Coordinates of C-alpha atoms and ligand atoms in Angstrom, one line a residue:
X1 CA -24.4 -11.0 -26.8
X2 CA -26.0 -14.0 -27.0
X3 CA -23.9 -17.0 -24.8
X4 CA -22.4 -19.1 -27.3
X5 CA -21.1 -16.5 -29.0
X6 CA -20.2 -15.0 -25.4
X7 CA -17.9 -18.4 -25.5
X8 CA -16.3 -17.9 -28.4
X9 CA -15.3 -14.7 -27.1
X10 CA -14.2 -16.0 -23.9
X11 CA -12.6 -19.6 -26.1
X12 CA -10.7 -16.8 -28.8
X13 CA -9.2 -14.7 -25.9
X14 CA -7.4 -17.8 -23.9
X15 CA -5.9 -18.1 -27.2
X16 CA -4.9 -14.4 -28.0
X17 CA -4.7 -13.4 -24.7
X18 CA -1.1 -13.6 -23.2
X19 CA -0.7 -15.1 -19.6
X20 CA 2.1 -13.2 -19.0
X21 CA 3.9 -15.7 -16.0
X22 CA 7.5 -16.9 -17.2
X23 CA 6.6 -20.2 -15.8
X24 CA 3.3 -21.4 -15.3
X25 CA 2.6 -20.9 -10.9
X26 CA 0.4 -17.8 -13.4
X27 CA -2.7 -18.6 -14.5
X28 CA -4.8 -17.5 -16.7
X29 CA -6.8 -16.0 -13.8
X30 CA -4.1 -14.5 -13.2
X31 CA -3.6 -12.1 -16.1
X32 CA -6.9 -10.7 -16.1
X33 CA -6.9 -9.8 -12.6
X34 CA -3.2 -8.2 -12.9
X35 CA -2.7 -6.8 -16.3
X36 CA -4.6 -3.6 -18.3
X37 CA -6.2 -6.1 -20.1
X38 CA -7.9 -4.4 -23.7
X39 CA -11.4 -4.6 -21.9
X40 CA -10.6 -2.5 -18.9
X41 CA -7.3 -0.3 -21.3
X42 CA -10.6 1.5 -22.6
X43 CA -12.2 3.5 -19.8
X44 CA -11.4 5.2 -17.2
X45 CA -13.2 5.5 -13.9
X46 CA -13.9 8.6 -13.1
X47 CA -17.0 7.0 -10.2
X48 CA -18.5 4.7 -8.3
X49 CA -21.9 4.7 -6.0
X50 CA -21.5 0.9 -4.2
X51 CA -24.7 0.8 -2.6
X52 CA -24.6 -1.9 -0.2
X53 CA -27.3 -3.9 1.9
X54 CA -26.3 -5.7 5.0
X55 CA -28.3 -8.7 5.4
X56 CA -26.9 -10.0 9.7
X57 CA -28.9 -12.6 8.8
X58 CA -28.0 -14.4 6.3
X59 CA -24.7 -12.5 5.5
X60 CA -25.6 -11.7 2.0
X61 CA -25.2 -8.5 1.5
X62 CA -27.5 -7.5 -2.0
X63 CA -26.2 -4.0 -3.6
X64 CA -25.4 -1.2 -6.7
X65 CA -22.7 0.1 -7.7
X66 CA -22.8 3.0 -10.4
X67 CA -19.5 3.8 -12.5
X68 CA -18.8 6.2 -14.0
X69 CA -16.0 6.9 -16.4
X70 CA -14.3 8.5 -19.5
X71 CA -14.2 6.5 -23.4
X72 CA -10.4 6.4 -23.8
X73 CA -11.0 4.8 -26.9
X74 CA -14.4 2.9 -28.4
X75 CA -14.7 -0.4 -27.4
X76 CA -18.6 -1.7 -26.5
X77 CA -16.7 -4.9 -24.4
X78 CA -16.2 -3.9 -20.5
X79 CA -14.2 -6.2 -17.5
X80 CA -16.4 -5.9 -14.4
X81 CA -14.3 -7.9 -11.5
X82 CA -16.4 -9.7 -9.3
X83 CA -15.1 -13.2 -7.6
X84 CA -17.1 -16.4 -6.2
X85 CA -20.2 -16.5 -4.6
X86 CA -21.0 -12.7 -5.2
X87 CA -23.0 -13.2 -8.4
X88 CA -23.6 -9.7 -10.6
X89 CA -27.9 -9.9 -11.4
X90 CA -28.6 -7.5 -13.6
X91 CA -26.6 -4.7 -15.9
X92 CA -28.2 -1.2 -17.0
X93 CA -27.0 1.2 -18.8
X94 CA -29.1 3.5 -20.2
X95 CA -32.3 1.8 -19.3
X96 CA -31.2 -0.4 -21.2
X97 CA -30.2 -4.1 -19.5
X98 CA -27.3 -5.7 -21.6
X99 CA -25.9 -9.3 -21.3
X100 CA -22.7 -10.5 -20.1
X101 CA -20.7 -13.8 -19.3
X102 CA -17.8 -14.7 -16.8
X103 CA -14.8 -16.3 -16.5
X104 CA -13.3 -16.9 -13.2
X105 CA -13.6 -13.7 -11.1
X106 CA -13.8 -11.4 -13.9
X107 CA -17.2 -10.1 -15.7
X108 CA -17.1 -9.2 -19.5
X109 CA -20.5 -6.5 -20.1
X110 CA -21.9 -6.7 -23.6
X111 CA -22.2 -2.2 -24.1
X112 CA -25.4 -1.4 -26.2
X113 CA -25.0 2.3 -26.2
X114 CA -22.1 4.0 -28.0
X115 CA -19.1 4.4 -26.4
X116 CA -17.9 7.6 -27.7
X117 CA -14.2 8.8 -26.8
X118 CA -14.5 11.4 -24.4
X119 CA -17.7 11.1 -23.4
X120 CA -18.6 9.9 -19.3
X121 CA -20.7 6.8 -19.2
X122 CA -22.5 5.4 -16.0
X123 CA -23.6 1.5 -15.9
X124 CA -24.9 -0.3 -13.5
X125 CA -24.5 -2.9 -11.3
X126 CA -26.6 -5.2 -9.3
X127 CA -24.9 -7.7 -7.5
X128 CA -26.0 -10.5 -4.6
X129 CA -25.2 -12.7 -2.5
X130 CA -23.0 -14.3 1.2
X131 CA -19.4 -12.7 0.1
X132 CA -15.4 -14.3 1.4
X133 CA -16.1 -15.4 5.5
X134 CA -12.7 -14.1 6.0
X135 CA -11.0 -16.1 9.1
X136 CA -8.5 -14.8 9.3
X137 CA -8.4 -10.4 8.4
X138 CA -6.9 -8.9 7.1
X139 CA -4.0 -11.7 6.1
X140 CA -7.1 -13.0 4.6
X141 CA -9.4 -11.2 3.3
X142 CA -13.1 -11.1 3.6
X143 CA -16.0 -10.7 5.3
X144 CA -15.9 -11.0 9.4
X145 CA -19.4 -11.2 11.1
X146 CA -18.5 -11.0 14.9
X147 CA -19.8 -9.7 18.0
X148 CA -18.7 -7.1 19.7
X149 CA -17.6 -8.2 23.8
X150 CA -21.4 -6.7 24.7
X151 CA -22.8 -9.5 22.2
X152 CA -23.4 -6.6 19.1
X153 CA -22.9 -7.2 16.7
X154 CA -18.6 -6.4 14.1
X155 CA -19.2 -6.5 10.7
X156 CA -16.2 -5.1 8.7
X157 CA -14.3 -6.5 5.5
X158 CA -10.9 -6.4 5.2
X159 CA -9.3 -7.1 1.9
X160 CA -5.5 -6.5 0.7
X161 CA -4.5 -9.2 -1.9
X162 CA -7.5 -11.1 -2.6
X163 CA -9.4 -7.9 -4.3
X164 CA -12.2 -5.4 -3.1
X165 CA -13.8 -7.8 -5.8
X166 CA -14.7 -10.3 -3.4
X167 CA -18.1 -9.1 -1.8
X168 CA -18.5 -5.5 -4.6
X169 CA -18.2 -5.5 -8.7
X170 CA -15.6 -3.1 -9.8
X171 CA -12.1 -2.5 -11.7
X172 CA -10.1 -4.8 -9.6
X173 CA -6.6 -3.3 -10.9
X174 CA -5.0 -1.0 -8.3
X175 CA -3.8 1.5 -11.8
X176 CA -7.3 2.8 -12.2
X177 CA -8.8 5.0 -9.0
X178 CA -12.2 6.9 -9.4
X179 CA -11.7 10.8 -8.8
X180 CA -15.1 10.4 -5.9
X181 CA -17.0 7.7 -3.8
X182 CA -20.0 7.4 -2.4
X183 CA -20.6 4.0 -0.4
X184 CA -23.8 4.3 1.0
X185 CA -25.3 1.3 3.5
X186 CA -27.3 0.1 4.5
X187 CA -27.6 -2.1 8.0
X188 CA -30.2 -2.6 11.0
X189 CA -31.3 -1.1 13.4
X190 CA -29.6 0.8 16.1
X191 CA -26.8 -1.0 13.9
X192 CA -24.0 2.2 12.4
X193 CA -22.2 1.1 9.4
X194 CA -18.8 4.1 9.5
X195 CA -16.9 3.8 6.0
X196 CA -14.3 6.1 3.8
X197 CA -14.5 9.9 3.9
X198 CA -17.2 12.0 5.7
X199 CA -20.9 10.9 6.9
X200 CA -23.2 13.0 4.4
X201 CA -26.4 12.3 6.0
X202 CA -27.6 9.1 8.6
X203 CA -31.3 7.9 6.7
X204 CA -33.8 5.9 9.5
X205 CA -36.1 3.9 7.3
X206 CA -39.6 2.6 8.2
X207 CA -38.9 -1.2 8.3
X208 CA -36.2 -0.7 11.4
X209 CA -32.6 -0.3 8.7
X210 CA -30.7 2.6 8.1
X211 CA -28.2 3.6 5.1
X212 CA -25.0 6.0 5.9
X213 CA -23.6 7.5 2.5
X214 CA -20.0 8.2 3.2
X215 CA -18.9 10.0 0.4
X216 CA -15.4 10.6 -0.6
X217 CA -13.9 14.0 -2.8
X218 CA -10.5 12.5 -3.7
X219 CA -9.2 9.4 -5.9
X220 CA -9.5 6.2 -3.7
X221 CA -8.0 2.6 -4.7
X222 CA -10.5 0.2 -4.6
X223 CA -8.7 -2.1 -1.5
X224 CA -9.4 0.5 0.5
X225 CA -12.8 0.3 1.1
X226 CA -14.4 -0.6 3.9
X227 CA -17.4 -0.8 5.2
X228 CA -17.2 -1.3 9.7
X229 CA -20.7 -2.3 11.3
X230 CA -21.1 -2.3 14.7
X231 CA -22.4 -0.5 17.5
X232 CA -20.4 2.6 17.4
X233 CA -19.7 5.2 19.8
X234 CA -17.8 8.7 18.3
X235 CA -15.8 11.5 19.9
X236 CA -13.8 13.6 17.3
X237 CA -11.4 16.0 17.8
X238 CA -9.0 19.3 15.3
X239 CA -5.3 18.7 14.0
X240 CA -3.9 22.3 13.2
X241 CA -1.9 20.7 10.4
X242 CA -0.3 22.1 7.4
X243 CA -3.1 22.6 5.1
X244 CA -5.5 24.1 7.9
X245 CA -7.5 22.2 10.6
X246 CA -7.8 19.1 10.2
X247 CA -11.1 16.8 12.0
X248 CA -10.0 13.7 12.7
X249 CA -12.7 11.2 14.0
X250 CA -13.1 8.1 16.4
X251 CA -15.1 5.3 16.2
X252 CA -15.1 3.0 18.7
X253 CA -17.3 0.0 20.7
X254 CA -18.7 2.0 24.6
X255 CA -16.8 -0.3 26.6
X256 CA -13.0 1.4 25.2
X257 CA -14.2 4.9 24.7
X258 CA -11.9 6.3 27.6
X259 CA -8.3 2.8 26.4
X260 CA -9.7 5.4 23.0
X261 CA -9.5 8.5 24.3
X262 CA -6.1 8.2 25.4
X263 CA -4.4 6.4 23.2
X264 CA -5.7 8.5 19.9
X265 CA -3.8 11.8 21.9
X266 CA -0.6 8.6 19.5
X267 CA -2.8 10.7 16.2
X268 CA -2.1 14.3 16.7
X269 CA 1.4 13.0 17.3
X270 CA 1.8 10.7 13.9
X271 CA -0.2 13.4 12.3
X272 CA 2.5 16.3 13.8
X273 CA 5.8 13.7 12.8
X274 CA 4.3 12.4 8.7
X275 CA 3.6 16.5 8.3
X276 CA 6.9 17.1 9.0
X277 CA 8.5 14.1 6.6
X278 CA 6.2 13.5 4.8
X279 CA 4.3 17.1 3.6
X280 CA 0.5 17.9 5.0
X281 CA -1.9 14.9 5.4
X282 CA -3.7 14.3 1.4
X283 CA -7.2 14.1 2.8
X284 CA -7.6 17.2 4.6
X285 CA -11.2 17.0 1.6
X286 CA -12.3 14.0 3.2
X287 CA -10.5 14.1 6.7
X288 CA -9.3 11.9 9.4
X289 CA -10.2 8.5 11.0
X290 CA -10.0 5.7 13.5
X291 CA -12.3 3.5 13.5
X292 CA -11.9 -0.1 16.2
X293 CA -12.6 -3.6 14.3
X294 CA -12.0 -7.0 15.3
X295 CA -8.6 -7.0 13.6
X296 CA -5.8 -5.5 14.6
X297 CA -6.0 -3.1 11.4
X298 CA -5.9 -2.3 7.6
X299 CA -5.0 1.6 5.7
X300 CA -8.4 2.1 5.0
X301 CA -7.9 5.3 3.5
X302 CA -9.8 8.1 5.5
X303 CA -10.6 5.1 7.5
X304 CA -7.4 3.2 8.8
X305 CA -9.2 0.8 11.1
X306 CA -8.1 0.0 14.0
X307 CA -7.3 -3.9 16.3
X308 CA -4.8 -3.0 18.8
X309 CA -6.3 -3.5 21.4
X310 CA -5.3 0.5 23.0
X311 CA -1.7 -0.8 23.9
X312 CA 1.2 0.1 22.1
X313 CA 4.1 -2.0 20.0
X314 CA 2.7 -3.8 17.8
X315 CA -0.2 -6.3 19.4
X316 CA 2.3 -5.6 22.7
X317 CA 5.0 -6.3 20.7
X318 CA 7.8 -4.6 19.7
X319 CA 8.8 -5.4 16.1
X320 CA 12.4 -3.7 16.8
X321 CA 13.0 -5.6 19.2
X322 CA 15.0 -2.6 20.6
X323 CA 12.9 -0.6 23.6
X324 CA 11.4 1.6 20.8
X325 CA 9.6 0.4 19.5
X326 CA 7.4 -0.3 22.3
X327 CA 6.8 3.8 23.3
X328 CA 4.3 3.7 20.4
X329 CA 1.0 2.6 18.5
X330 CA 2.4 0.8 15.8
X331 CA -0.8 0.0 14.4
X332 CA -1.7 3.7 14.9
X333 CA 1.2 5.1 13.5
X334 CA 2.2 2.6 10.5
X335 CA -1.6 2.2 9.3
X336 CA -2.0 6.5 9.5
X337 CA 0.9 6.4 8.1
X338 CA 0.3 5.2 4.5
X339 CA -2.6 7.3 3.8
X340 CA 0.8 8.5 1.9
X341 CA 2.2 6.0 0.9
X342 CA -0.1 3.6 -0.5
X343 CA -3.7 5.6 -0.1
X344 CA -1.7 8.7 -2.1
X345 CA 0.5 7.4 -4.0
X346 CA -0.8 4.3 -5.0
X347 CA 1.5 1.5 -6.8
X348 CA 0.8 0.2 -10.2
X349 CA 0.7 -2.8 -9.5
X350 CA 1.0 -5.0 -6.3
X351 CA 4.5 -6.3 -7.5
X352 CA 5.8 -2.3 -6.5
X353 CA 4.2 -2.3 -3.9
X354 CA 6.9 -2.0 -1.8
X355 CA 6.5 2.0 -2.7
X356 CA 3.1 1.0 0.4
X357 CA 5.0 -1.0 2.6
X358 CA 9.0 0.4 2.6
X359 CA 9.0 3.3 3.3
X360 CA 6.0 2.9 5.5
X361 CA 7.8 0.6 7.4
X362 CA 10.6 3.6 6.6
X363 CA 8.3 5.6 8.9
X364 CA 7.9 4.0 11.4
X365 CA 11.8 4.8 12.3
X366 CA 10.9 8.2 11.3
X367 CA 8.0 8.3 14.0
X368 CA 10.3 7.7 16.5
X369 CA 13.0 9.9 15.3
X370 CA 10.7 13.0 15.2
X371 CA 9.9 12.2 19.0
X372 CA 13.5 10.5 20.5
X373 CA 16.4 11.5 17.7
X374 CA 17.8 10.2 14.7
X375 CA 19.6 8.4 17.2
X376 CA 16.9 5.9 18.5
X377 CA 15.1 6.2 14.6
X378 CA 17.6 4.0 13.5
X379 CA 18.5 1.6 16.0
X380 CA 14.7 0.6 15.4
X381 CA 15.5 0.6 12.2
X382 CA 18.4 -1.8 12.6
X383 CA 16.2 -4.1 15.0
X384 CA 13.8 -4.7 12.7
X385 CA 16.6 -5.6 10.1
X386 CA 16.1 -9.6 12.5
X387 CA 12.7 -9.7 10.3
X388 CA 14.8 -10.0 6.9
X389 CA 14.4 -13.6 5.2
X390 CA 16.2 -12.3 1.7
X391 CA 14.5 -15.2 -0.1
X392 CA 12.2 -13.5 -2.5
X393 CA 12.3 -10.5 -4.2
X394 CA 10.9 -7.2 -2.9
X395 CA 9.4 -6.5 -6.6
X396 CA 7.3 -9.5 -7.5
X397 CA 6.3 -10.4 -11.1
X398 CA 3.9 -7.7 -13.5
X399 CA 0.7 -8.2 -14.7
X400 CA 0.3 -11.6 -12.8
X401 CA -1.9 -10.3 -9.3
X402 CA 2.0 -10.7 -7.5
X403 CA 3.4 -9.2 -4.5
X404 CA 7.1 -9.7 -4.1
X405 CA 8.9 -11.1 -0.4
X406 CA 7.2 -8.9 3.0
X407 CA 11.1 -7.5 3.0
X408 CA 9.3 -5.8 1.6
X409 CA 8.7 -4.1 5.1
X410 CA 12.0 -4.0 7.4
X411 CA 15.0 -5.2 3.7
X412 CA 12.6 -2.1 2.0
X413 CA 12.8 0.3 5.2
X414 CA 16.6 -0.2 5.6
X415 CA 17.1 0.0 2.0
X416 CA 15.9 3.4 2.3
X417 CA 17.8 4.2 5.3
X418 CA 21.1 3.2 4.0
X419 CA 20.0 5.8 1.0
X420 CA 20.1 8.8 3.9
X421 CA 23.0 7.6 4.1
X422 CA 24.2 7.7 0.9
X423 CA 22.4 11.0 0.6
X424 CA 24.1 12.5 3.5
X425 CA 22.3 14.9 4.4
X426 CA 18.9 15.0 6.2
X427 CA 17.5 18.2 5.0
X428 CA 18.0 17.3 1.7
X429 CA 16.3 13.3 2.8
X430 CA 14.0 15.2 3.9
X431 CA 12.3 17.4 1.1
X432 CA 12.9 14.1 -1.4
X433 CA 10.3 12.4 1.1
X434 CA 7.8 16.0 0.6
X435 CA 9.1 16.0 -2.7
X436 CA 7.7 12.1 -3.5
X437 CA 4.0 13.2 -2.3
X438 CA 4.1 16.3 -4.2
X439 CA 5.3 14.8 -7.6
X440 CA 2.9 11.9 -7.2
X441 CA 0.4 13.0 -5.3
X442 CA -2.9 11.0 -5.4
X443 CA -1.6 9.1 -8.4
X444 CA -1.2 6.0 -8.9
X445 CA 3.2 5.1 -9.9
X446 CA 5.6 2.1 -11.2
X447 CA 8.8 2.1 -9.1
X448 CA 10.6 3.0 -11.6
X449 CA 8.9 6.5 -11.3
X450 CA 9.5 6.5 -7.4
X451 CA 13.5 5.3 -8.0
X452 CA 13.6 8.4 -10.8
X453 CA 12.5 10.3 -8.6
X454 CA 14.7 9.5 -5.6
X455 CA 17.6 9.5 -8.5
X456 CA 16.7 13.2 -10.1
X457 CA 16.4 14.6 -6.3
X458 CA 19.7 13.2 -5.0
X459 CA 21.9 13.8 -8.3
X460 CA 23.7 10.2 -7.5
X461 CA 23.4 7.3 -9.7
X462 CA 21.0 4.8 -7.3
X463 CA 19.7 2.2 -10.0
X464 CA 22.9 -0.6 -8.8
X465 CA 21.0 0.1 -5.5
X466 CA 17.9 -0.1 -5.7
X467 CA 18.8 -2.8 -8.4
X468 CA 20.4 -4.3 -5.7
X469 CA 17.7 -4.4 -3.2
X470 CA 14.7 -4.8 -4.5
X471 CA 15.0 -7.2 -7.4
X472 CA 17.3 -9.4 -6.1
X473 CA 18.1 -11.5 -3.1
X474 CA 22.0 -10.8 -2.1
X475 CA 23.0 -8.8 0.2
X476 CA 26.0 -6.8 -1.0
X477 CA 29.1 -7.8 0.9
X478 CA 32.0 -4.8 2.0
X479 CA 35.2 -7.9 0.9
X480 CA 38.6 -6.2 1.9
X481 CA 42.1 -7.2 2.9
X482 CA 45.3 -5.9 5.0
X483 CA 48.3 -5.2 3.0
X484 CA 50.5 -3.2 5.9
X485 CA 49.3 0.9 5.2
X486 CA 47.3 -0.1 2.5
X487 CA 43.6 -1.6 2.5
X488 CA 42.5 -3.3 -1.0
X489 CA 38.0 -3.5 -0.9
X490 CA 35.6 -4.5 -3.6
X491 CA 31.8 -5.0 -3.6
X492 CA 31.5 -9.1 -3.9
X493 CA 27.8 -10.9 -3.0
X494 CA 25.9 -8.5 -5.4
X495 CA 25.1 -7.7 -9.0
X496 CA 27.5 -7.1 -12.0
X497 CA 28.5 -3.6 -11.6
X498 CA 27.6 -2.9 -8.7
X499 CA 28.2 0.3 -6.9
X500 CA 27.9 2.6 -4.1
X501 CA 28.9 4.9 -1.8
X502 CA 29.8 2.9 2.3
X503 CA 30.8 4.5 5.2
X504 CA 33.9 3.2 6.7
X505 CA 35.8 4.8 10.1
X506 CA 39.5 3.0 9.3
X507 CA 41.6 3.3 12.2
X508 CA 38.9 5.6 14.3
X509 CA 38.7 7.2 10.3
X510 CA 35.2 7.7 8.7
X511 CA 36.0 7.4 5.4
X512 CA 33.6 7.5 2.3
X513 CA 34.5 4.6 -0.3
X514 CA 32.4 3.8 -3.8
X515 CA 33.4 0.7 -3.5
X516 CA 32.3 -1.4 -6.9
X517 CA 32.9 -6.0 -8.4
X518 CA 36.5 -4.6 -8.8
X519 CA 39.3 -4.2 -6.2
X520 CA 40.3 -1.1 -4.6
X521 CA 42.8 0.4 -2.5
X522 CA 43.2 2.8 -0.7
X523 CA 47.0 4.1 1.2
X524 CA 47.0 5.4 4.6
X525 CA 50.4 6.9 5.9
X526 CA 50.1 4.8 8.8
X527 CA 49.6 0.7 8.7
X528 CA 45.7 0.0 9.1
X529 CA 44.5 -2.3 12.1
X530 CA 40.5 -1.8 12.4
X531 CA 38.9 -1.2 9.8
X532 CA 34.2 -1.3 10.7
X533 CA 31.4 -0.6 8.2
X534 CA 29.3 2.3 9.3
X535 CA 26.2 -0.1 10.4
X536 CA 23.6 2.1 9.3
X537 CA 24.4 0.3 5.6
X538 CA 22.4 -2.8 5.6
X539 CA 25.6 -4.8 3.9
X540 CA 27.4 -7.3 5.1
X541 CA 31.1 -7.2 5.6
X542 CA 34.2 -10.0 5.6
X543 CA 37.6 -9.5 5.7
X544 CA 39.6 -11.2 3.9
X545 CA 42.9 -12.7 5.6
X546 CA 45.4 -14.3 2.7
X547 CA 44.2 -11.8 -0.4
X548 CA 45.7 -13.8 -3.7
X549 CA 46.2 -10.9 -5.8
X550 CA 46.3 -12.6 -8.8
X551 CA 42.0 -13.3 -8.5
Ligands
LIG601 ZN1 2.3 -1.7 6.0

């Protein structure tokens, strides 16, 4: 396509392609990034072979991404994402060099070869540039060109949120994952790159560089793809898990080897607890890895990155302030937990990221529960309530690459803990967590699918609970008034039609009540002296001293 034809197309697309934001906070770039555009929808990723040459001398990356895809619908225009200052320099399909144009971070490639339905096609996208440098990884995405304590280069990528397209060209939307991926990274000797999956081979070249080829044999989310280049040393062991022998590999800086061998014993404890609660580790074929980096950590699939200083807690701090958070390495446990929720079960749209963070914030309590008992786990979970802000809804806006509130961690965990109380059958609850990992194994899912699964398996209508906690910021308040031997009660400060079971100790005796938004009555034989709510339900409580029953 000629340049002016392409500009014309982009011009029309601008007016005809809706911007999904309900207000002006979102731009067309957000829609291009966050929605299934017509230029994405027609093809389904099957494979990536990402080759990158890293040049520390000028902080640049150059390489090729071979993109394999199945044609769902015959179409000739394809969207690939790559953020400036990175540039696509050449695109080739079947020996034909192709024309392309860009609109911000989205590149539109005009394919020449006929794209027939069900065909598997390949496209080579060449790229180069100096990728954005991250000043605060992993919260600000990009590449960190650091040095270890020995002065050796330590070059790492982290890009959750900002997107994998910060440094490599890809379909930068979570709904579509390749079935497998080969990552080939060339670095100067004697450095070594560690990426996802298994090391297939390490080639040494005459120009004093080496190329490591890492193969991931399972679907992988693009934000999980990572490069870690350093003066690494390696050790390994085997975990005898539910699906057999799991290879565990650890890549750390040489001066931390001794500390790592001690601290990373927790990896087997993590696997034991999470296989119990969630089912088998989801990537036996690709192994499990911990890779030391210069930032706190990230759930990079089958190469979880670690920078927690070989200390328990999170940077030495207990996020629950209960003492239980000092008992384990927060980063090791939390980021590895994401292998189940984030890497195996991945959100279709980042607006539903609670699927990653709520389950995994809750997994910290489940880890404590497994090793120190149910009350310890519950105490940890309740302790994290101090971190809840109730500022925005947990679910963000769809189709515009918008994450919801950070409450997806502590509040989401406490919602799940509340649902566990409602289910009131720990074995059933565990089977539901394991069931989610079977039902949605290696899939991208929407919030509704997870909600429906939990409703269906529990046999309970938990829709109002999900709507209240995920889509609203109010914490339901149990209002009650005592009138002698009678208690009036209802939910207030909640969504219309809210209904949720709750446990209350009335005169010391447990009662399961299911309040709605209208007043209900409970009559006892004796005057009601004390009402105490079960503290494992994340709710508020308000005692009305003088009830106007006409209201
Ligand atoms: Zn997380």
